[in-house]
Amino acid sequence: MRVIGVEPESGDDTKRSLEAGERVTIPVPRTIADGQALPTPGELTFAINRRLADGVVLVSDAEIVEAMRFAFEYLKVVIEPSGATPLAALLSGRLDAAPRRVGLIASGGNVDAQRFTDLLSGS
């Protein structure tokens, strides 16, 4: 099994840190994925990712919104922006799924109705 992390393009602190072999700090990112808008990976999280992750891919805010829309329209599930990043990576082709089986965690309903509506409508 391969483990691939997903981050918003503007908040690639984990990707940069894994490439550097140590935690690095970036400016606090501006992204709709506010749960991933951190300047530095956590110490424990970085240690786990360093040991288990096979890489990190990046997705745009627009791809995150499309993943949220897909989940709502086809799966009938509301997911928050940060929780939608793995689905965004799969739908945008950032992850090569064929011929493998793919499992992803699309988590969190921590988005209120107005914010969800605003994101899907482009407001």
PDB file of N, CA, C and O in Angstrom, residues 6-13 26 28-39 58-65 67-68 79-86 88 107 110-111 115 119:
ATOM      1  N   VAL A   6      -2.075  14.934   0.732  1.00  0.00           N
ATOM      2  CA  VAL A   6      -2.590  15.963  -0.163  1.00  0.00           C
ATOM      3  C   VAL A   6      -2.665  17.278   0.598  1.00  0.00           C
ATOM      4  O   VAL A   6      -3.166  17.331   1.718  1.00  0.00           O
ATOM      5  N   GLU A   7      -2.154  18.325  -0.044  1.00  0.00           N
ATOM      6  CA  GLU A   7      -2.195  19.663   0.538  1.00  0.00           C
ATOM      7  C   GLU A   7      -2.675  20.668  -0.494  1.00  0.00           C
ATOM      8  O   GLU A   7      -2.527  20.441  -1.695  1.00  0.00           O
ATOM      9  N   PRO A   8      -3.206  21.808  -0.022  1.00  0.00           N
ATOM     10  CA  PRO A   8      -3.517  22.878  -0.966  1.00  0.00           C
ATOM     11  C   PRO A   8      -2.220  23.458  -1.538  1.00  0.00           C
ATOM     12  O   PRO A   8      -1.187  23.474  -0.852  1.00  0.00           O
ATOM     13  N   GLU A   9      -2.275  23.902  -2.796  1.00  0.00           N
ATOM     14  CA  GLU A   9      -1.070  24.439  -3.451  1.00  0.00           C
ATOM     15  C   GLU A   9      -0.397  25.540  -2.642  1.00  0.00           C
ATOM     16  O   GLU A   9       0.831  25.590  -2.573  1.00  0.00           O
ATOM     17  N   SER A  10      -1.187  26.410  -2.044  1.00  0.00           N
ATOM     18  CA  SER A  10      -0.589  27.532  -1.319  1.00  0.00           C
ATOM     19  C   SER A  10      -0.097  27.151   0.070  1.00  0.00           C
ATOM     20  O   SER A  10       0.574  27.945   0.721  1.00  0.00           O
ATOM     21  N   GLY A  11      -0.407  25.953   0.525  1.00  0.00           N
ATOM     22  CA  GLY A  11      -0.012  25.529   1.863  1.00  0.00           C
ATOM     23  C   GLY A  11       0.758  24.232   1.833  1.00  0.00           C
ATOM     24  O   GLY A  11       0.334  23.242   2.415  1.00  0.00           O
ATOM     25  N   ASP A  12       1.884  24.241   1.166  1.00  0.00           N
ATOM     26  CA  ASP A  12       2.654  23.008   0.945  1.00  0.00           C
ATOM     27  C   ASP A  12       3.770  22.794   1.959  1.00  0.00           C
ATOM     28  O   ASP A  12       4.838  22.302   1.629  1.00  0.00           O
ATOM     29  N   ASP A  13       3.504  23.118   3.215  1.00  0.00           N
ATOM     30  CA  ASP A  13       4.533  22.982   4.246  1.00  0.00           C
ATOM     31  C   ASP A  13       4.986  21.540   4.453  1.00  0.00           C
ATOM     32  O   ASP A  13       6.174  21.277   4.645  1.00  0.00           O
ATOM     33  N   ILE A  26       6.601  28.030   6.335  1.00  0.00           N
ATOM     34  CA  ILE A  26       6.203  28.870   5.216  1.00  0.00           C
ATOM     35  C   ILE A  26       5.287  29.963   5.762  1.00  0.00           C
ATOM     36  O   ILE A  26       4.781  29.850   6.886  1.00  0.00           O
ATOM     37  N   VAL A  28       1.865  31.764   6.521  1.00  0.00           N
ATOM     38  CA  VAL A  28       0.543  31.169   6.685  1.00  0.00           C
ATOM     39  C   VAL A  28      -0.199  31.288   5.358  1.00  0.00           C
ATOM     40  O   VAL A  28      -0.343  32.377   4.812  1.00  0.00           O
ATOM     41  N   PRO A  29      -0.599  30.157   4.801  1.00  0.00           N
ATOM     42  CA  PRO A  29      -1.196  30.169   3.459  1.00  0.00           C
ATOM     43  C   PRO A  29      -2.609  30.737   3.435  1.00  0.00           C
ATOM     44  O   PRO A  29      -3.339  30.649   4.410  1.00  0.00           O
ATOM     45  N   ARG A  30      -2.966  31.288   2.289  1.00  0.00           N
ATOM     46  CA  ARG A  30      -4.336  31.727   2.032  1.00  0.00           C
ATOM     47  C   ARG A  30      -4.975  30.645   1.165  1.00  0.00           C
ATOM     48  O   ARG A  30      -4.607  30.495   0.006  1.00  0.00           O
ATOM     49  N   THR A  31      -5.874  29.906   1.774  1.00  0.00           N
ATOM     50  CA  THR A  31      -6.544  28.802   1.088  1.00  0.00           C
ATOM     51  C   THR A  31      -7.912  28.591   1.713  1.00  0.00           C
ATOM     52  O   THR A  31      -8.115  28.928   2.888  1.00  0.00           O
ATOM     53  N   ILE A  32      -8.826  28.042   0.943  1.00  0.00           N
ATOM     54  CA  ILE A  32     -10.130  27.706   1.508  1.00  0.00           C
ATOM     55  C   ILE A  32     -10.023  26.513   2.454  1.00  0.00           C
ATOM     56  O   ILE A  32     -10.893  26.293   3.276  1.00  0.00           O
ATOM     57  N   ALA A  33      -8.943  25.750   2.345  1.00  0.00           N
ATOM     58  CA  ALA A  33      -8.715  24.589   3.210  1.00  0.00           C
ATOM     59  C   ALA A  33      -8.099  25.063   4.521  1.00  0.00           C
ATOM     60  O   ALA A  33      -6.928  24.825   4.813  1.00  0.00           O
ATOM     61  N   ASP A  34      -8.915  25.754   5.325  1.00  0.00           N
ATOM     62  CA  ASP A  34      -8.387  26.393   6.536  1.00  0.00           C
ATOM     63  C   ASP A  34      -7.845  25.402   7.556  1.00  0.00           C
ATOM     64  O   ASP A  34      -6.978  25.741   8.348  1.00  0.00           O
ATOM     65  N   GLY A  35      -8.300  24.174   7.528  1.00  0.00           N
ATOM     66  CA  GLY A  35      -7.756  23.157   8.426  1.00  0.00           C
ATOM     67  C   GLY A  35      -6.326  22.761   8.085  1.00  0.00           C
ATOM     68  O   GLY A  35      -5.645  22.126   8.870  1.00  0.00           O
ATOM     69  N   GLN A  36      -5.872  23.161   6.890  1.00  0.00           N
ATOM     70  CA  GLN A  36      -4.509  22.877   6.459  1.00  0.00           C
ATOM     71  C   GLN A  36      -3.695  24.160   6.292  1.00  0.00           C
ATOM     72  O   GLN A  36      -2.612  24.125   5.717  1.00  0.00           O
ATOM     73  N   ALA A  37      -4.205  25.256   6.802  1.00  0.00           N
ATOM     74  CA  ALA A  37      -3.534  26.548   6.652  1.00  0.00           C
ATOM     75  C   ALA A  37      -2.580  26.792   7.815  1.00  0.00           C
ATOM     76  O   ALA A  37      -2.773  27.677   8.633  1.00  0.00           O
ATOM     77  N   LEU A  38      -1.544  25.986   7.867  1.00  0.00           N
ATOM     78  CA  LEU A  38      -0.547  26.079   8.927  1.00  0.00           C
ATOM     79  C   LEU A  38       0.809  26.408   8.331  1.00  0.00           C
ATOM     80  O   LEU A  38       1.121  25.987   7.215  1.00  0.00           O
ATOM     81  N   PRO A  39       1.637  27.113   9.084  1.00  0.00           N
ATOM     82  CA  PRO A  39       2.957  27.450   8.555  1.00  0.00           C
ATOM     83  C   PRO A  39       3.980  26.322   8.648  1.00  0.00           C
ATOM     84  O   PRO A  39       4.937  26.282   7.881  1.00  0.00           O
ATOM     85  N   LEU A  58      -0.329  18.235  -4.570  1.00  0.00           N
ATOM     86  CA  LEU A  58      -0.950  19.529  -4.291  1.00  0.00           C
ATOM     87  C   LEU A  58      -2.192  19.714  -5.151  1.00  0.00           C
ATOM     88  O   LEU A  58      -2.223  19.272  -6.306  1.00  0.00           O
ATOM     89  N   VAL A  59      -3.203  20.367  -4.588  1.00  0.00           N
ATOM     90  CA  VAL A  59      -4.430  20.670  -5.313  1.00  0.00           C
ATOM     91  C   VAL A  59      -4.768  22.150  -5.143  1.00  0.00           C
ATOM     92  O   VAL A  59      -4.419  22.766  -4.139  1.00  0.00           O
ATOM     93  N   SER A  60      -5.451  22.690  -6.144  1.00  0.00           N
ATOM     94  CA  SER A  60      -5.846  24.099  -6.093  1.00  0.00           C
ATOM     95  C   SER A  60      -7.157  24.243  -5.319  1.00  0.00           C
ATOM     96  O   SER A  60      -7.910  23.286  -5.126  1.00  0.00           O
ATOM     97  N   ASP A  61      -7.441  25.473  -4.907  1.00  0.00           N
ATOM     98  CA  ASP A  61      -8.709  25.741  -4.240  1.00  0.00           C
ATOM     99  C   ASP A  61      -9.879  25.418  -5.170  1.00  0.00           C
ATOM    100  O   ASP A  61     -10.896  24.889  -4.728  1.00  0.00           O
ATOM    101  N   ALA A  62      -9.739  25.714  -6.450  1.00  0.00           N
ATOM    102  CA  ALA A  62     -10.811  25.406  -7.410  1.00  0.00           C
ATOM    103  C   ALA A  62     -11.058  23.896  -7.479  1.00  0.00           C
ATOM    104  O   ALA A  62     -12.214  23.448  -7.561  1.00  0.00           O
ATOM    105  N   GLU A  63     -10.005  23.106  -7.438  1.00  0.00           N
ATOM    106  CA  GLU A  63     -10.152  21.641  -7.457  1.00  0.00           C
ATOM    107  C   GLU A  63     -10.819  21.147  -6.174  1.00  0.00           C
ATOM    108  O   GLU A  63     -11.602  20.188  -6.195  1.00  0.00           O
ATOM    109  N   ILE A  64     -10.521  21.804  -5.074  1.00  0.00           N
ATOM    110  CA  ILE A  64     -11.150  21.446  -3.797  1.00  0.00           C
ATOM    111  C   ILE A  64     -12.661  21.705  -3.871  1.00  0.00           C
ATOM    112  O   ILE A  64     -13.467  20.865  -3.468  1.00  0.00           O
ATOM    113  N   VAL A  65     -13.040  22.859  -4.400  1.00  0.00           N
ATOM    114  CA  VAL A  65     -14.465  23.178  -4.542  1.00  0.00           C
ATOM    115  C   VAL A  65     -15.161  22.160  -5.440  1.00  0.00           C
ATOM    116  O   VAL A  65     -16.266  21.694  -5.130  1.00  0.00           O
ATOM    117  N   ALA A  67     -14.357  19.087  -5.868  1.00  0.00           N
ATOM    118  CA  ALA A  67     -14.483  17.840  -5.109  1.00  0.00           C
ATOM    119  C   ALA A  67     -15.637  17.928  -4.113  1.00  0.00           C
ATOM    120  O   ALA A  67     -16.393  16.951  -3.935  1.00  0.00           O
ATOM    121  N   MET A  68     -15.797  19.069  -3.485  1.00  0.00           N
ATOM    122  CA  MET A  68     -16.920  19.271  -2.566  1.00  0.00           C
ATOM    123  C   MET A  68     -18.242  19.150  -3.324  1.00  0.00           C
ATOM    124  O   MET A  68     -19.184  18.515  -2.843  1.00  0.00           O
ATOM    125  N   ILE A  79     -18.670  17.652   2.656  1.00  0.00           N
ATOM    126  CA  ILE A  79     -17.328  17.601   3.235  1.00  0.00           C
ATOM    127  C   ILE A  79     -16.725  18.991   3.206  1.00  0.00           C
ATOM    128  O   ILE A  79     -16.983  19.787   2.310  1.00  0.00           O
ATOM    129  N   GLU A  80     -15.944  19.287   4.234  1.00  0.00           N
ATOM    130  CA  GLU A  80     -15.312  20.597   4.332  1.00  0.00           C
ATOM    131  C   GLU A  80     -14.129  20.667   3.368  1.00  0.00           C
ATOM    132  O   GLU A  80     -13.651  19.626   2.884  1.00  0.00           O
ATOM    133  N   PRO A  81     -13.638  21.883   3.103  1.00  0.00           N
ATOM    134  CA  PRO A  81     -12.531  22.022   2.144  1.00  0.00           C
ATOM    135  C   PRO A  81     -11.305  21.164   2.459  1.00  0.00           C
ATOM    136  O   PRO A  81     -10.797  20.467   1.568  1.00  0.00           O
ATOM    137  N   SER A  82     -10.828  21.170   3.687  1.00  0.00           N
ATOM    138  CA  SER A  82      -9.639  20.362   4.008  1.00  0.00           C
ATOM    139  C   SER A  82      -9.911  18.880   3.817  1.00  0.00           C
ATOM    140  O   SER A  82      -9.059  18.139   3.320  1.00  0.00           O
ATOM    141  N   GLY A  83     -11.106  18.440   4.191  1.00  0.00           N
ATOM    142  CA  GLY A  83     -11.472  17.042   4.034  1.00  0.00           C
ATOM    143  C   GLY A  83     -11.686  16.631   2.596  1.00  0.00           C
ATOM    144  O   GLY A  83     -11.674  15.444   2.270  1.00  0.00           O
ATOM    145  N   ALA A  84     -11.870  17.622   1.716  1.00  0.00           N
ATOM    146  CA  ALA A  84     -12.088  17.347   0.294  1.00  0.00           C
ATOM    147  C   ALA A  84     -10.795  17.236  -0.500  1.00  0.00           C
ATOM    148  O   ALA A  84     -10.822  16.842  -1.663  1.00  0.00           O
ATOM    149  N   THR A  85      -9.656  17.566   0.100  1.00  0.00           N
ATOM    150  CA  THR A  85      -8.405  17.570  -0.671  1.00  0.00           C
ATOM    151  C   THR A  85      -8.039  16.198  -1.244  1.00  0.00           C
ATOM    152  O   THR A  85      -7.593  16.133  -2.392  1.00  0.00           O
ATOM    153  N   PRO A  86      -8.228  15.088  -0.533  1.00  0.00           N
ATOM    154  CA  PRO A  86      -7.903  13.796  -1.159  1.00  0.00           C
ATOM    155  C   PRO A  86      -8.782  13.492  -2.372  1.00  0.00           C
ATOM    156  O   PRO A  86      -8.294  13.014  -3.398  1.00  0.00           O
ATOM    157  N   ALA A  88     -10.207  15.733  -4.232  1.00  0.00           N
ATOM    158  CA  ALA A  88      -9.766  16.680  -5.269  1.00  0.00           C
ATOM    159  C   ALA A  88      -8.552  16.138  -6.011  1.00  0.00           C
ATOM    160  O   ALA A  88      -8.467  16.242  -7.241  1.00  0.00           O
ATOM    161  N   SER A 107     -13.058  13.693   4.885  1.00  0.00           N
ATOM    162  CA  SER A 107     -13.571  13.881   6.240  1.00  0.00           C
ATOM    163  C   SER A 107     -14.163  15.254   6.469  1.00  0.00           C
ATOM    164  O   SER A 107     -13.927  16.199   5.730  1.00  0.00           O
ATOM    165  N   ASN A 110     -17.308  20.087   8.890  1.00  0.00           N
ATOM    166  CA  ASN A 110     -17.090  21.317   9.643  1.00  0.00           C
ATOM    167  C   ASN A 110     -17.150  22.537   8.722  1.00  0.00           C
ATOM    168  O   ASN A 110     -16.201  23.305   8.618  1.00  0.00           O
ATOM    169  N   VAL A 111     -18.278  22.669   8.020  1.00  0.00           N
ATOM    170  CA  VAL A 111     -18.508  23.824   7.162  1.00  0.00           C
ATOM    171  C   VAL A 111     -19.994  24.138   7.290  1.00  0.00           C
ATOM    172  O   VAL A 111     -20.831  23.242   7.199  1.00  0.00           O
ATOM    173  N   ARG A 115     -21.340  29.023   4.206  1.00  0.00           N
ATOM    174  CA  ARG A 115     -19.979  28.901   3.651  1.00  0.00           C
ATOM    175  C   ARG A 115     -19.960  27.865   2.525  1.00  0.00           C
ATOM    176  O   ARG A 115     -19.343  28.081   1.486  1.00  0.00           O
ATOM    177  N   LEU A 119     -18.993  28.802  -1.315  1.00  0.00           N
ATOM    178  CA  LEU A 119     -17.892  28.147  -2.034  1.00  0.00           C
ATOM    179  C   LEU A 119     -18.374  27.530  -3.337  1.00  0.00           C
ATOM    180  O   LEU A 119     -17.725  27.674  -4.375  1.00  0.00           O
TER     181      LEU A 119
END
